mmCIF file of C-alpha atoms in Angstrom:
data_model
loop_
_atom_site.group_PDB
_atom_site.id
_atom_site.type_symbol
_atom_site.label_atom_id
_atom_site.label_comp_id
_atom_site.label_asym_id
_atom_site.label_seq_id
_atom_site.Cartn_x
_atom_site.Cartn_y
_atom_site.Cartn_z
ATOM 1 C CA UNK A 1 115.378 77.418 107.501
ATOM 2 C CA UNK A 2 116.659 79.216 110.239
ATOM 3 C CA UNK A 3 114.513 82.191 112.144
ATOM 4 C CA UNK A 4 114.917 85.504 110.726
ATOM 5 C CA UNK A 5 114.124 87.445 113.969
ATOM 6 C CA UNK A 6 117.730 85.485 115.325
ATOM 7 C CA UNK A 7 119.727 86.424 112.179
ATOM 8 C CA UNK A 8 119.686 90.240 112.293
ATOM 9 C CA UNK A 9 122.789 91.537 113.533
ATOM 10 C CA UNK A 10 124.153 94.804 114.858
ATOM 11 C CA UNK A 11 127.725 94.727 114.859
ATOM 12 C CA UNK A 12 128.199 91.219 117.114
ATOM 13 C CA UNK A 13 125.112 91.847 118.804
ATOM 14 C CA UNK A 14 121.860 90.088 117.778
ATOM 15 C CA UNK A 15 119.219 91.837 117.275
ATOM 16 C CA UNK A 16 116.345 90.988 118.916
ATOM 17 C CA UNK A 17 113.490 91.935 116.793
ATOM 18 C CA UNK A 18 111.129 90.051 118.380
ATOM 19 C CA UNK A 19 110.694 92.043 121.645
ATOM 20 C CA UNK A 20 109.842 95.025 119.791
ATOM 21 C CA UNK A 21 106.013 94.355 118.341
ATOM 22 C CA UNK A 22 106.187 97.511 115.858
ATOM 23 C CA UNK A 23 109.090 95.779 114.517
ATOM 24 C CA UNK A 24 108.407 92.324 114.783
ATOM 25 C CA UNK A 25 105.065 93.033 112.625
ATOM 26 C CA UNK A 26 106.436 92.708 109.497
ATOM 27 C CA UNK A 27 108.203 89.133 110.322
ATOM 28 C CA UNK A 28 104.791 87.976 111.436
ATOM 29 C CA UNK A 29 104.231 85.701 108.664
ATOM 30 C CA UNK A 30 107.557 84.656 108.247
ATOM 31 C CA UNK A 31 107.781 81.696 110.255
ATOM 32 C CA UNK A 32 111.015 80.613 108.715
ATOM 33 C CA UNK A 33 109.083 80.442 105.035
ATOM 34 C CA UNK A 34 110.452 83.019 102.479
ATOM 35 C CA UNK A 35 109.538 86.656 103.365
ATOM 36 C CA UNK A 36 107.408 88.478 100.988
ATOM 37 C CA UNK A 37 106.428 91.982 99.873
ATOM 38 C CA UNK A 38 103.064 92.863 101.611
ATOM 39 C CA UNK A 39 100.289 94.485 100.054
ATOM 40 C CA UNK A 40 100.445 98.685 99.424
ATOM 41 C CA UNK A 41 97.743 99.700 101.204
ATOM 42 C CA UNK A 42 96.886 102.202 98.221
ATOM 43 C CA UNK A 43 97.412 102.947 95.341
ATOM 44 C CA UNK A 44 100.379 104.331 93.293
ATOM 45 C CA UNK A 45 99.122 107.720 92.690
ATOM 46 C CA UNK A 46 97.194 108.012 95.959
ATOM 47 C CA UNK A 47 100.002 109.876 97.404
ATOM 48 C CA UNK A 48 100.638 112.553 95.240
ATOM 49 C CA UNK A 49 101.762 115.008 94.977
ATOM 50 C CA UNK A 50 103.671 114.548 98.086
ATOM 51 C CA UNK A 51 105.066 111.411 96.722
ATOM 52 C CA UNK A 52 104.696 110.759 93.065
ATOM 53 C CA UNK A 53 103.175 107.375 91.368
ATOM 54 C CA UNK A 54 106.737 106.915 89.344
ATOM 55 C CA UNK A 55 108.454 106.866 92.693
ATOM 56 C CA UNK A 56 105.897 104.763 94.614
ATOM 57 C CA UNK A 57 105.978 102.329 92.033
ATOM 58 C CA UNK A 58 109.784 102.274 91.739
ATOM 59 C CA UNK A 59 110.289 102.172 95.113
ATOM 60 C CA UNK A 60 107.931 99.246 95.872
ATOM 61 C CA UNK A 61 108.230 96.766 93.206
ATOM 62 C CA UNK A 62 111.830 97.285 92.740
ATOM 63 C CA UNK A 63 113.568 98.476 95.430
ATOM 64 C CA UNK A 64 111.608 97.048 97.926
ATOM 65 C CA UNK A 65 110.744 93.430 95.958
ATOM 66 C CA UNK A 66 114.752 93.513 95.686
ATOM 67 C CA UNK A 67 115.081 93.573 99.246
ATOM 68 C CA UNK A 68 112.471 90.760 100.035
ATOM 69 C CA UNK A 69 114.525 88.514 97.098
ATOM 70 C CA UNK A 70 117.939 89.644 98.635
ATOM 71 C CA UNK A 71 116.663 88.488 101.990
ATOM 72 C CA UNK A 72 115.244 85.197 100.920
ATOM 73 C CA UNK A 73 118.253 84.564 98.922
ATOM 74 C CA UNK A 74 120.795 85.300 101.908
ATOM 75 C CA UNK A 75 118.388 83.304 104.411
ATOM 76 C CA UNK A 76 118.955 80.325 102.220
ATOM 77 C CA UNK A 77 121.887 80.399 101.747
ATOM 78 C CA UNK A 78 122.592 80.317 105.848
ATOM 79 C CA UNK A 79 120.864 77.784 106.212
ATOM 80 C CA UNK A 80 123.012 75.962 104.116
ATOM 81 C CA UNK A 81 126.332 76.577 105.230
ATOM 82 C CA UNK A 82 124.440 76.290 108.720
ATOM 83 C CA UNK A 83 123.586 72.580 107.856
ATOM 84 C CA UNK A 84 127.149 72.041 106.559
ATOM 85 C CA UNK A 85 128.722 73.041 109.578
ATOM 86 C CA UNK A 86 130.461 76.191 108.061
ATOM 87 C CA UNK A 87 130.406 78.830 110.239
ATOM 88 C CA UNK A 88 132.823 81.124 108.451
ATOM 89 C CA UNK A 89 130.159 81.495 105.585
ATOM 90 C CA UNK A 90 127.667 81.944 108.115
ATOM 91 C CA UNK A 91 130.019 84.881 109.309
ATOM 92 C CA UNK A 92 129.764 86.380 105.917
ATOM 93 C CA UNK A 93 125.610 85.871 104.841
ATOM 94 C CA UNK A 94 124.993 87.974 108.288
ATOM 95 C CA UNK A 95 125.318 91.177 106.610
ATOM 96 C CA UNK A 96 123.479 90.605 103.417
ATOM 97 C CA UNK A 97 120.662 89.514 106.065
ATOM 98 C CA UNK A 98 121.093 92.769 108.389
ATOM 99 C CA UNK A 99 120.829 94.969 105.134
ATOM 100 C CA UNK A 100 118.115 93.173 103.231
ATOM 101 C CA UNK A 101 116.082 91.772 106.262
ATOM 102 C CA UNK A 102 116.407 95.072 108.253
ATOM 103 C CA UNK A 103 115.435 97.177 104.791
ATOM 104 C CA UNK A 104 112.438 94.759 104.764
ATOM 105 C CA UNK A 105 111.386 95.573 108.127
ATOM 106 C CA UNK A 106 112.148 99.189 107.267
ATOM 107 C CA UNK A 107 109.648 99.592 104.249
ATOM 108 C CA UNK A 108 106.812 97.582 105.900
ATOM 109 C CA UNK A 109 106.826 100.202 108.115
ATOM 110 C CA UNK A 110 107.147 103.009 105.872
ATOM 111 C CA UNK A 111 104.226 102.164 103.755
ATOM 112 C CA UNK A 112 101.650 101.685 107.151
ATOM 113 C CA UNK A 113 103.313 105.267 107.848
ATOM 114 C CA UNK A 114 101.729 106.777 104.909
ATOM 115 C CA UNK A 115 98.356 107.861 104.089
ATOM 116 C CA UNK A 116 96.621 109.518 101.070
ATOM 117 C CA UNK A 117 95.421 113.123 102.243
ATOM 118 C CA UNK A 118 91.724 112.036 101.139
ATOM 119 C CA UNK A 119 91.760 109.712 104.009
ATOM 120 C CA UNK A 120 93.530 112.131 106.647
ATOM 121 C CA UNK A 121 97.316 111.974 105.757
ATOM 122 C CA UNK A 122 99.090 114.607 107.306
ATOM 123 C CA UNK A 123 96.585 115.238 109.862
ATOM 124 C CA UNK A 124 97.071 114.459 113.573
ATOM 125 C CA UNK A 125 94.078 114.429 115.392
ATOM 126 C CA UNK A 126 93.381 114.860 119.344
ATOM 127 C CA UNK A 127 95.281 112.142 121.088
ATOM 128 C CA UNK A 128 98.101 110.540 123.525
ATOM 129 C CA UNK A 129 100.787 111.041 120.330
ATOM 130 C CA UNK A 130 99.877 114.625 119.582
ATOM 131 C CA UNK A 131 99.604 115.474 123.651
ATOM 132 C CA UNK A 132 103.372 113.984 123.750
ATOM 133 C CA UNK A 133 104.649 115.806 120.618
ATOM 134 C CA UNK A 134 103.293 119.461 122.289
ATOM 135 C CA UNK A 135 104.802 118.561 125.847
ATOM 136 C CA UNK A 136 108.250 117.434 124.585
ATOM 137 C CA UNK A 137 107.947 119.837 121.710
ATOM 138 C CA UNK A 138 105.939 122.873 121.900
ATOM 139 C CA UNK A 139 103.873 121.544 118.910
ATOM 140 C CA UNK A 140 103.781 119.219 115.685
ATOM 141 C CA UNK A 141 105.236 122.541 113.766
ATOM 142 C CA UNK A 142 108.187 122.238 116.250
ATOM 143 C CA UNK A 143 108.519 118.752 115.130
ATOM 144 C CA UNK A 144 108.290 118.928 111.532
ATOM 145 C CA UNK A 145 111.190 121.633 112.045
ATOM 146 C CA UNK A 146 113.378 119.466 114.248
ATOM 147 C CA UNK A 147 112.903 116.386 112.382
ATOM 148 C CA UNK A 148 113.774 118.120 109.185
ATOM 149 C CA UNK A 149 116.979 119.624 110.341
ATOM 150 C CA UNK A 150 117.653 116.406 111.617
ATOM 151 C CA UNK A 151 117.099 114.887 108.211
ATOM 152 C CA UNK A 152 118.892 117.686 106.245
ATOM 153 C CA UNK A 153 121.989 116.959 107.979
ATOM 154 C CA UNK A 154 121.906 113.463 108.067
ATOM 155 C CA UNK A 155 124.604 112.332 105.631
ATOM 156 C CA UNK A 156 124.681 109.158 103.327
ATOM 157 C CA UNK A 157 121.845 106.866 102.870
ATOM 158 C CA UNK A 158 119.554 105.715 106.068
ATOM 159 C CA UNK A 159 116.431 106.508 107.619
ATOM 160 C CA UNK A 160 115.198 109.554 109.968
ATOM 161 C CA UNK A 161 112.842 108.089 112.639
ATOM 162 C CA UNK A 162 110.343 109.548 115.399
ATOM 163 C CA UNK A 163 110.987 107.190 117.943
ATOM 164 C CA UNK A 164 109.847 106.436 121.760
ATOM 165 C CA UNK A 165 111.711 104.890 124.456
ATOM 166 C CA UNK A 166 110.315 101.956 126.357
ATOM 167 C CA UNK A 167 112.068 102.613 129.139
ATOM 168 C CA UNK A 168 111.675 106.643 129.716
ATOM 169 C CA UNK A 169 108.525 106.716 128.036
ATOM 170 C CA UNK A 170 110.335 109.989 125.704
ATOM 171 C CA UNK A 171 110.067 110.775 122.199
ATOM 172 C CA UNK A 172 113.338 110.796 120.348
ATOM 173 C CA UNK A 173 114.473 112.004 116.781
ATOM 174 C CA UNK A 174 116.789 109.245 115.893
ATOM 175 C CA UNK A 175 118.712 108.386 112.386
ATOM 176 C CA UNK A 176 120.049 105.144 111.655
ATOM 177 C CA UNK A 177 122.381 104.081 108.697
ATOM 178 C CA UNK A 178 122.087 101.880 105.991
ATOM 179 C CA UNK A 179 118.823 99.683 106.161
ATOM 180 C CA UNK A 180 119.704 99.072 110.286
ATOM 181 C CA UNK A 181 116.223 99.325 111.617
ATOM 182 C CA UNK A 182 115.509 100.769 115.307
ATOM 183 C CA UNK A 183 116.459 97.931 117.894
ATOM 184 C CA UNK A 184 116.506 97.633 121.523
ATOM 185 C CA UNK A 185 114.213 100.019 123.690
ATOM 186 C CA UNK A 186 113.376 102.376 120.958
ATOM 187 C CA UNK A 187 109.660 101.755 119.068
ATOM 188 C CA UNK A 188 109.151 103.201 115.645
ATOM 189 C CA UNK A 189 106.311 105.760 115.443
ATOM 190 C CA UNK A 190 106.802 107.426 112.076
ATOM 191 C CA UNK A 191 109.557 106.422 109.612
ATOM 192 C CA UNK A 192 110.983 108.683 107.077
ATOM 193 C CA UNK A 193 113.366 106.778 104.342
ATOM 194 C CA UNK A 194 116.213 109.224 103.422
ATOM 195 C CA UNK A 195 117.767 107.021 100.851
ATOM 196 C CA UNK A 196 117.918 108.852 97.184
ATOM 197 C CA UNK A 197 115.509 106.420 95.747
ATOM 198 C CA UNK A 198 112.468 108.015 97.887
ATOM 199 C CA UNK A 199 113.160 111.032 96.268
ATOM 200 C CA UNK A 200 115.424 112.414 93.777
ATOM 201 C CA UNK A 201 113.672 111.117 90.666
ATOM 202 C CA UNK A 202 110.863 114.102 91.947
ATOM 203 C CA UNK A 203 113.185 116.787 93.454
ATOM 204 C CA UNK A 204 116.421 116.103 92.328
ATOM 205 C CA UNK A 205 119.070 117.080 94.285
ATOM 206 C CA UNK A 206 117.225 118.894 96.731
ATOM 207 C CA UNK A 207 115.993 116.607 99.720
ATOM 208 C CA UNK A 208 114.919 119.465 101.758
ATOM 209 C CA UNK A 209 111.542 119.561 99.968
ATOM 210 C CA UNK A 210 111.190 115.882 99.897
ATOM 211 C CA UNK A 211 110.960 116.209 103.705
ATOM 212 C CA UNK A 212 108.531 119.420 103.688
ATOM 213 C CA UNK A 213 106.140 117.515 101.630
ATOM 214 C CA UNK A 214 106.488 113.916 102.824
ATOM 215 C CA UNK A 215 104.781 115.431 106.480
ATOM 216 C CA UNK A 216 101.469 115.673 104.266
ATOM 217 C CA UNK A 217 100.709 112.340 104.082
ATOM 218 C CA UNK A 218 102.284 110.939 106.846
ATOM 219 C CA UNK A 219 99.918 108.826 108.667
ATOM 220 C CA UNK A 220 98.911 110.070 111.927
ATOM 221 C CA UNK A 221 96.331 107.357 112.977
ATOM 222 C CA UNK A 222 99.025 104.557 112.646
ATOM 223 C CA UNK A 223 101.269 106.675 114.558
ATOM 224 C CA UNK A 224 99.150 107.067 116.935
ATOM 225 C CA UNK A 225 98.552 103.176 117.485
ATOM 226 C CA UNK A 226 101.940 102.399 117.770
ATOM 227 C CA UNK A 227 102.397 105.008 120.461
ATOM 228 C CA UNK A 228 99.037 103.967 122.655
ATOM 229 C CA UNK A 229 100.757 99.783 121.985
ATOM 230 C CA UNK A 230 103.863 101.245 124.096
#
């Protein structure tokens, strides 16, 4: 079966996944065997009332179970129509891998990024992320704000991403569509999904509150560890 981490595609351009540890985490045990949903790392209710246990439980053993059986589905059928020579069909599976593999990558993310407030979600301690976030700025209040906006504008279904550049060393606010994940130079730090399913069932139509209250569990100490791995 071929390698998943050579099958992501962004436009013609492969994505190289594997450069990118924060990214490349999730694919770990992959190893061309199917992909499969990794463990929450608490429980259902642990998050509220941020997050409510309906939408936790929705959101991981449907939404993102039909991801990992999308992927694995679409990963066998490449290899396939790679063994029979027929690269047209090829062609055609690369999206459904893109969308489900890159929405795979997405969510194992998403669920490291969170944190019950019990164990210090929503608090960011003294540290090399929080020294970054008040230089670039002004604060994590400043953040919140500019992330937000960012967020409350965004339009469609994608994600809304703190990110840092390899390269320049910066913090960036950065959406991308779809399931795409973050490629290239750009590290995820946290991850904020902005698709309805994250959401609405809780606050309806109004997504501005899902992003006030998703900041108070977001996990600061994993944040933190992908931005010291830089």
């Amino acid at each position: 079966m071929p390698n998943l981490v050579n099958l992501l595609f962004l436009g013609s351009s492969l994505l190289l996944l594997a450069s990118n540890e924060a990214i490349a985490l999730p694919l770990a045990s992959y190893g061309g065997k199917n992909a499969t949903l990794p463990m929450l790392p608490y429980s259902y209710d642990a998050l509220e009332p941020a997050i409510s246990a309906r939408i936790m439980e929705l959101h991981y053993s449907k939404h993102h179970a039909a991801l990992v059986t999308g992927l694995n589905n679409a990963l066998a059928a490449y290899s396939i129509a790679a063994q029979s020579g027929d690269l047209a069909k090829q062609i055609e599976i690369q999206s459904l891998i893109k969308f489900n593999g890159g929405g795979h990558i997405n969510h194992s993310l998403y669920w490291r990024n969170l944190q019950p407030v019990s164990l210090g979600g929503g608090t960011m301690k003294a540290g090399y992320l929080a020294a970054a976030v008040q230089a670039q700025y002004g604060g994590l209040d400043n953040l919140k704000t500019q992330m937000n906006a960012a967020g409350s504008t965004f339009q469609g279904s994608g994600w809304l991403w703190l990110a840092c550049d390899k390269t320049s060393k910066k913090l960036l606010i950065v959406t991308t569509s779809n399931q795409d994940p973050l490629v290239g130079s750009l590290t995820p730090i946290i991850a904020i999904d902005m698709w309805e399913h994250s959401w609405y069932l809780q606050h309806y139509n109004v997504r501005a509150n899902y992003l006030v209250n998703i900041w108070n569990v977001i996990n600061y100490d994993e944040a933190e560890a992908r931005y010291r791995s830089m």
